Short mmCIF file of C-alpha atoms in Angstrom, two decimals:
data_model
loop_
_atom_site.label_atom_id
_atom_site.label_comp_id
_atom_site.label_asym_id
_atom_site.label_seq_id
_atom_site.Cartn_x
_atom_site.Cartn_y
_atom_site.Cartn_z
CA MET S 680 -42.30 17.86 21.14
CA SER S 681 -42.05 15.02 23.96
CA ALA S 682 -39.64 14.33 27.21
CA GLY S 683 -38.83 11.52 25.94
CA THR S 684 -37.45 12.77 22.48
CA MET S 685 -34.34 13.53 21.77
CA VAL S 686 -32.68 15.76 19.92
CA GLU S 687 -29.02 14.96 18.56
CA THR S 688 -26.30 17.46 18.11
CA PRO S 689 -23.92 17.95 15.52
CA ALA S 690 -21.78 17.18 16.64
CA GLY S 691 -23.44 13.71 18.60
CA GLY S 692 -24.48 12.78 14.79
CA ARG S 693 -20.30 13.29 13.48
CA ILE S 694 -19.68 10.74 16.36
CA ARG S 695 -21.98 8.17 15.26
CA ARG S 696 -21.14 8.50 11.71
CA ALA S 697 -17.73 7.84 12.42
CA THR S 698 -17.65 5.10 14.75
CA ARG S 699 -20.26 3.29 12.12
CA ARG S 700 -16.86 3.40 9.58
CA PRO S 701 -15.36 0.49 8.77
CA GLU S 702 -11.51 2.58 9.69
CA PHE S 703 -13.03 2.60 13.65
CA THR S 704 -13.81 -1.45 13.83
CA LEU S 705 -10.22 -1.43 12.57
CA ALA S 706 -8.70 0.39 14.32
CA LEU S 707 -10.40 -1.21 17.62
CA LEU S 708 -9.26 -4.23 16.07
CA ALA S 709 -5.35 -3.06 15.80
CA VAL S 710 -5.40 -1.83 19.33
CA ALA S 711 -7.31 -4.85 20.75
CA GLY S 712 -4.57 -7.10 18.56
CA PHE S 713 -1.72 -5.86 19.52
CA ALA S 714 -2.87 -5.29 23.18
CA ALA S 715 -3.22 -9.28 22.96
CA LEU S 716 -0.10 -9.87 21.16
CA ALA S 717 1.53 -8.17 23.67
CA VAL S 718 0.27 -9.73 26.14
CA ALA S 719 1.06 -13.42 24.70
CA THR S 720 4.75 -12.51 24.34
CA ASP S 721 4.87 -12.07 28.03
CA GLY S 722 5.84 -8.13 27.10
CA ASN S 723 8.46 -8.87 24.65
CA LEU S 724 6.57 -7.11 21.62
CA LEU S 725 6.93 -3.78 23.93
CA SER S 726 10.66 -3.86 24.14
CA GLY S 727 12.47 -1.39 22.63
CA GLY S 728 14.39 -3.09 20.00
CA THR S 729 11.37 -5.13 19.09
CA LEU S 730 8.84 -1.85 19.34
CA ASP S 731 11.28 -0.78 16.99
CA ALA S 732 11.41 -3.27 14.23
CA PHE S 733 7.60 -3.59 14.42
CA PHE S 734 7.40 -0.28 13.31
CA ARG S 735 10.02 0.01 10.41
CA TYR S 736 9.03 -3.22 8.94
CA LEU S 737 5.22 -1.26 8.80
CA ALA S 738 6.68 1.66 6.40
CA VAL S 739 6.44 -0.80 3.62
CA PRO S 740 2.72 -2.71 3.72
CA ILE S 741 2.17 0.83 4.30
CA VAL S 742 3.12 2.44 1.22
CA ILE S 743 2.84 -0.53 -1.33
CA GLY S 744 -0.68 -0.44 -0.09
CA LEU S 745 -1.62 2.62 -0.93
CA SER S 746 0.73 1.89 -4.41
CA GLN S 747 -2.41 -0.89 -4.97
CA MET S 748 -4.97 1.33 -3.66
CA VAL S 749 -4.34 4.47 -6.19
CA VAL S 750 -5.03 1.73 -8.94
CA LEU S 751 -8.00 0.36 -7.28
CA ALA S 752 -9.29 3.33 -7.46
CA ILE S 753 -10.42 3.35 -10.97
CA GLY S 754 -11.38 -0.06 -10.47
CA GLN S 755 -8.23 -1.67 -11.58
CA MET S 756 -5.82 -3.48 -10.57
CA ASN S 757 -1.40 -3.68 -10.88
CA LEU S 758 0.57 -7.08 -9.94
CA SER S 759 3.43 -5.21 -10.63
CA VAL S 760 4.00 -3.28 -7.76
CA GLY S 761 5.74 -6.04 -6.01
CA ALA S 762 8.38 -6.46 -8.67
CA LEU S 763 8.44 -2.93 -9.48
CA THR S 764 9.64 -2.15 -5.93
CA GLY S 765 12.68 -4.67 -6.17
CA LEU S 766 13.73 -2.90 -9.17
CA CYS S 767 13.20 0.35 -8.31
CA SER S 768 15.83 -0.87 -5.15
CA MET S 769 18.23 -2.54 -7.72
CA VAL S 770 18.52 0.39 -9.27
CA ALA S 771 18.81 2.34 -6.41
CA ALA S 772 21.40 0.10 -5.08
CA TRP S 773 23.62 -0.15 -8.78
CA LEU S 774 23.49 4.21 -9.05
CA MET S 775 25.47 4.07 -5.39
CA LEU S 776 27.77 1.15 -5.82
CA GLN S 777 28.67 0.57 -9.67
CA ALA S 778 27.38 3.96 -11.00
CA GLY S 779 29.21 6.07 -8.06
CA LEU S 780 26.45 8.34 -7.70
CA PRO S 781 25.59 10.27 -4.39
CA ALA S 782 22.58 8.77 -2.64
CA PRO S 783 20.37 11.72 -3.41
CA VAL S 784 20.42 10.99 -7.29
CA ALA S 785 19.93 7.13 -5.88
CA VAL S 786 16.67 8.09 -4.37
CA LEU S 787 15.36 10.37 -7.49
CA GLY S 788 16.38 7.69 -10.04
CA ALA S 789 14.11 4.67 -8.05
CA LEU S 790 11.61 7.43 -7.81
CA ALA S 791 11.56 8.30 -11.93
CA VAL S 792 11.82 4.12 -13.23
CA GLY S 793 8.80 3.84 -10.72
CA LEU S 794 7.53 6.97 -12.58
CA ALA S 795 8.22 5.82 -16.22
CA ALA S 796 7.06 2.17 -15.46
CA GLY S 797 3.62 2.96 -13.64
CA LEU S 798 3.15 5.41 -17.24
CA VAL S 799 4.06 2.77 -19.02
CA ASN S 800 1.62 0.50 -17.38
CA GLY S 801 -1.58 3.09 -18.19
CA LEU S 802 -0.43 3.56 -21.59
CA LEU S 803 -0.24 0.18 -22.60
CA VAL S 804 -4.06 -0.33 -20.86
CA VAL S 805 -5.19 3.04 -22.88
CA VAL S 806 -3.62 1.92 -26.14
CA THR S 807 -4.50 -1.70 -26.67
CA ARG S 808 -7.80 -1.02 -24.44
CA ILE S 809 -6.77 -4.58 -22.55
CA ASN S 810 -7.62 -4.43 -18.33
CA GLY S 811 -4.86 -3.62 -16.33
CA PHE S 812 -5.09 -6.60 -14.81
CA ILE S 813 -3.84 -8.58 -17.67
CA VAL S 814 -1.28 -5.37 -18.89
CA THR S 815 0.04 -5.59 -15.99
CA LEU S 816 0.90 -9.70 -15.33
CA ALA S 817 2.26 -9.20 -18.85
CA THR S 818 4.99 -6.48 -17.28
CA MET S 819 5.44 -7.56 -14.28
CA THR S 820 7.20 -10.66 -16.01
CA ILE S 821 9.16 -8.29 -17.95
CA ILE S 822 9.85 -6.18 -14.94
CA GLU S 823 11.19 -9.34 -13.04
CA GLY S 824 13.59 -10.47 -15.95
CA LEU S 825 14.99 -6.09 -15.63
CA ARG S 826 15.45 -6.81 -11.81
CA TYR S 827 17.80 -10.02 -12.07
CA GLY S 828 19.21 -8.54 -14.84
CA VAL S 829 20.80 -5.47 -12.23
CA ASN S 830 23.40 -7.50 -11.02
CA GLY S 831 21.68 -11.41 -11.31
CA PRO S 832 21.77 -13.18 -7.93
CA ASP S 833 24.27 -11.32 -6.16
CA THR S 834 23.39 -9.36 -3.70
CA PHE S 835 24.26 -4.92 -3.52
CA GLN S 836 25.41 -4.26 -0.15
CA GLY S 837 28.08 -1.51 1.44
CA TYR S 838 26.16 1.57 -0.33
CA SER S 839 25.69 4.48 0.94
CA GLN S 840 26.34 4.94 4.73
CA ARG S 841 24.28 8.28 4.93
CA LEU S 842 20.91 6.29 3.66
CA ARG S 843 21.47 3.69 5.75
CA ASP S 844 22.00 5.58 8.93
CA PHE S 845 18.23 7.52 7.82
CA GLY S 846 16.64 4.49 8.00
CA ARG S 847 18.11 3.16 11.16
CA ALA S 848 17.32 6.82 12.58
CA SER S 849 14.18 7.42 15.30
CA VAL S 850 12.60 11.21 15.71
CA LEU S 851 10.91 10.20 19.69
CA GLY S 852 11.01 6.36 19.93
CA LEU S 853 9.15 6.07 16.12
CA PRO S 854 11.43 4.65 13.18
CA VAL S 855 12.21 7.67 10.47
CA VAL S 856 11.44 5.32 7.35
CA PHE S 857 7.83 4.65 9.68
CA LEU S 858 7.19 8.79 9.62
CA ALA S 859 7.62 9.04 5.89
CA ALA S 860 5.46 5.75 5.56
CA LEU S 861 3.07 7.92 7.01
CA ALA S 862 3.82 11.28 5.46
CA VAL S 863 3.13 9.74 2.16
CA ALA S 864 -0.24 8.55 3.23
CA ALA S 865 -0.67 11.84 4.35
CA LEU S 866 0.01 13.32 1.02
CA VAL S 867 -2.13 10.47 -0.89
CA ALA S 868 -5.12 11.61 1.05
CA VAL S 869 -4.40 15.48 0.26
CA PHE S 870 -4.45 13.87 -3.33
CA PHE S 871 -7.71 12.43 -3.60
CA ALA S 872 -9.63 14.60 -1.06
CA ARG S 873 -8.60 18.00 -2.20
CA THR S 874 -7.25 18.35 -5.71
CA VAL S 875 -9.37 17.72 -9.27
CA ALA S 876 -7.14 15.27 -10.46
CA GLY S 877 -7.94 13.04 -7.37
CA ARG S 878 -11.32 13.33 -7.29
CA HIS S 879 -11.65 13.14 -11.02
CA LEU S 880 -9.68 9.34 -10.15
CA LEU S 881 -12.87 8.69 -8.29
CA ALA S 882 -15.07 9.79 -10.73
CA THR S 883 -13.31 7.32 -13.16
CA GLY S 884 -13.84 4.57 -10.92
CA GLY S 885 -17.12 5.13 -9.82
CA SER S 886 -18.85 5.22 -13.41
CA PRO S 887 -16.81 5.88 -16.31
CA PHE S 888 -20.08 7.30 -18.03
CA ALA S 889 -21.03 9.20 -16.38
CA ALA S 890 -16.81 10.92 -15.90
CA ARG S 891 -17.06 11.32 -19.23
CA LEU S 892 -20.39 12.94 -19.37
CA SER S 893 -18.85 15.73 -17.17
CA GLY S 894 -15.56 16.27 -19.16
CA VAL S 895 -13.41 14.05 -17.00
CA SER S 896 -10.95 11.79 -19.38
CA ASN S 897 -10.32 8.88 -18.25
CA ASP S 898 -8.01 7.76 -20.54
CA ARG S 899 -6.32 10.32 -18.46
CA SER S 900 -7.48 8.43 -15.08
CA ILE S 901 -5.96 5.74 -16.13
CA VAL S 902 -2.39 6.68 -17.20
CA LEU S 903 -2.24 8.92 -13.87
CA ALA S 904 -3.36 6.63 -11.65
CA HIS S 905 -0.83 3.94 -13.01
CA GLY S 906 1.95 5.76 -12.76
CA LEU S 907 0.78 7.16 -9.20
CA SER S 908 1.20 4.14 -8.60
CA GLY S 909 4.41 3.50 -10.27
CA LEU S 910 5.88 6.11 -8.01
CA LEU S 911 4.61 5.14 -4.78
CA ALA S 912 6.21 2.02 -5.51
CA GLY S 913 9.47 3.47 -6.29
CA ALA S 914 9.16 5.37 -2.97
CA ALA S 915 8.33 1.96 -1.09
CA ALA S 916 11.83 0.99 -2.67
CA VAL S 917 13.43 3.77 -1.41
CA ILE S 918 12.62 2.60 1.83
CA THR S 919 13.72 -0.73 1.85
CA VAL S 920 16.90 0.29 0.24
CA ALA S 921 17.58 2.56 3.25
CA ALA S 922 16.16 -0.12 5.74
CA SER S 923 17.63 -3.13 4.87
CA GLY S 924 20.86 -2.26 4.07
CA SER S 925 21.28 -4.85 1.18
CA VAL S 926 19.07 -5.57 -1.54
CA ASN S 927 19.00 -8.86 -4.30
CA SER S 928 17.15 -9.86 -6.88
CA SER S 929 14.16 -11.10 -4.87
CA ILE S 930 13.44 -8.23 -3.43
CA GLY S 931 9.86 -7.49 -3.51
CA ASP S 932 8.54 -11.26 -4.48
CA ASP S 933 6.54 -11.01 -1.23
CA LEU S 934 4.99 -7.77 -1.59
CA LEU S 935 2.17 -8.37 -4.26
CA LEU S 936 -0.55 -9.83 -1.66
CA PRO S 937 0.62 -7.27 1.22
CA SER S 938 -0.05 -4.57 -1.71
CA PHE S 939 -4.22 -6.19 -2.23
CA ALA S 940 -4.51 -6.92 1.42
CA ALA S 941 -4.46 -3.47 2.71
CA PRO S 942 -6.52 -1.73 0.48
CA ILE S 943 -9.40 -4.35 0.57
CA ILE S 944 -9.09 -4.79 3.94
CA GLY S 945 -8.73 -1.82 4.56
CA GLY S 946 -12.59 -0.50 2.79
CA VAL S 947 -11.47 -0.05 -0.79
CA ALA S 948 -13.77 -0.60 -3.23
CA LEU S 949 -12.69 -3.43 -6.31
CA ALA S 950 -15.14 -2.26 -8.26
CA GLY S 951 -13.45 0.92 -7.93
CA GLY S 952 -14.91 5.11 -7.39
CA VAL S 953 -13.64 4.43 -2.99
CA VAL S 954 -10.14 4.93 -1.38
CA SER S 955 -9.45 4.76 1.89
CA VAL S 956 -5.91 5.70 3.46
CA ALA S 957 -6.70 5.32 6.53
CA GLY S 958 -8.22 2.02 6.50
CA THR S 959 -5.16 0.95 4.21
CA CYS S 960 -2.21 2.14 6.92
CA LEU S 961 -4.76 0.44 9.71
CA ALA S 962 -5.17 -3.15 7.48
CA ALA S 963 -1.24 -3.31 6.42
CA PHE S 964 -0.75 -2.66 10.30
CA LEU S 965 -2.99 -5.97 11.11
CA VAL S 966 -1.37 -7.72 9.19
CA ARG S 967 2.13 -6.47 10.23
CA LEU S 968 0.40 -7.99 13.48
CA VAL S 969 0.00 -11.42 12.15
CA ASP S 970 3.38 -11.68 10.33
CA VAL S 971 4.86 -11.06 13.81
CA MET S 972 2.86 -13.43 15.44
CA GLN S 973 4.16 -15.95 13.11
CA ALA S 974 7.77 -15.10 13.75
CA GLN S 975 6.96 -15.05 18.24
CA PHE S 976 5.32 -18.42 17.88
CA GLY S 977 7.05 -20.66 14.64
CA ILE S 978 3.65 -20.90 12.44
CA ASN S 979 4.23 -22.10 9.52
CA PRO S 980 4.21 -19.01 6.71
CA ARG S 981 1.99 -21.16 4.63
CA TRP S 982 -0.61 -21.04 7.10
CA ILE S 983 -0.27 -17.35 7.30
CA ASP S 984 -1.04 -17.10 4.49
CA LEU S 985 -3.80 -18.98 3.71
CA ILE S 986 -5.32 -16.69 6.92
CA ILE S 987 -4.54 -13.20 5.02
CA GLY S 988 -6.00 -14.79 1.92
CA ALA S 989 -8.78 -15.65 3.70
CA VAL S 990 -9.53 -12.70 5.51
CA VAL S 991 -9.11 -10.79 1.54
CA LEU S 992 -11.33 -13.26 0.57
CA GLY S 993 -14.14 -12.34 2.83
CA ALA S 994 -13.79 -8.73 2.52
CA VAL S 995 -14.06 -8.60 -0.90
CA LEU S 996 -17.37 -10.70 -0.62
CA LEU S 997 -18.66 -7.78 2.10
CA GLY S 998 -17.73 -5.84 0.36
CA THR S 999 -19.77 -6.60 -2.49
CA VAL S 1000 -22.93 -7.70 -0.22
CA ARG S 1001 -22.40 -3.52 1.14
CA GLN S 1002 -23.06 -2.43 -2.11
CA LYS S 1003 -25.65 -4.37 -3.12
CA LEU S 1004 -27.73 -3.00 0.03
CA LEU S 1005 -26.39 0.67 -0.71
CA ARG S 1006 -28.09 -0.32 -4.29
CA ARG S 1007 -31.08 -1.46 -3.00
CA SER S 1008 -31.56 1.05 -0.52
CA SER S 1009 -30.69 4.20 -2.86
#
């Protein structure tokens, strides 16, 4: 071995691999973007109330991004996540105000509705053999009608004080709903990394034919992915009800684009087989920064939608190029 030859240690190799991951780039962008916005707002972003609101309203984008991510894992999409979040929110509020049920029962009801709707989506995909994009486009319109039917155009407010206190509570300066979203993200990460069902979902997304030869039921994976997506939409609804203090039939209308933006910018493959919980959370953070920038500087929301849409398109194109390069090198 020559004097100039360097031997890389295992730790050094792990660090170098980590710095090459998309999540590392997103983390740097998140830190740089947050610092730049703090400076641009003369430190207003760092004030107690603004910082609390920033993280409080980051909770739903994180969970709704994860809801879309689990379906992208099998190479499908769920266009109904926003409408379903709204429906579950309305159901939870209705159970508390109209049915007179306690908040814990209403929370379980919202989760049950989300899970049931997700399972119906998955079963429809399996039975009809129609792509999830088309199936969930159809169920989205049905769910929107159901959402409006719960209470019409009226607003639900004045429900459980304890649930609203939970939505406003903080621990060590961080909103409890944000910590709850991180806990949900941790559970999703464990599901994909440590459970057989999670690995089956990734196998189905990566190569349905190879998965079937290995004994994996692709149909079961499809139903499970959509069911889990619906359950996470229910969880996003619970956070919405707790944090907002009131809900109406328009809840969820603005969640479809963020649901795709977070996982796609976070490095999740549209073709399936690849997920990134950390990347999804970091991308949701970046999208939230853009929302705060729009509010602080009075930028037309249409321009914000254009920017986010362009970033999503760029992420898709980069992902496609990366997959082609990986195929050529393998």
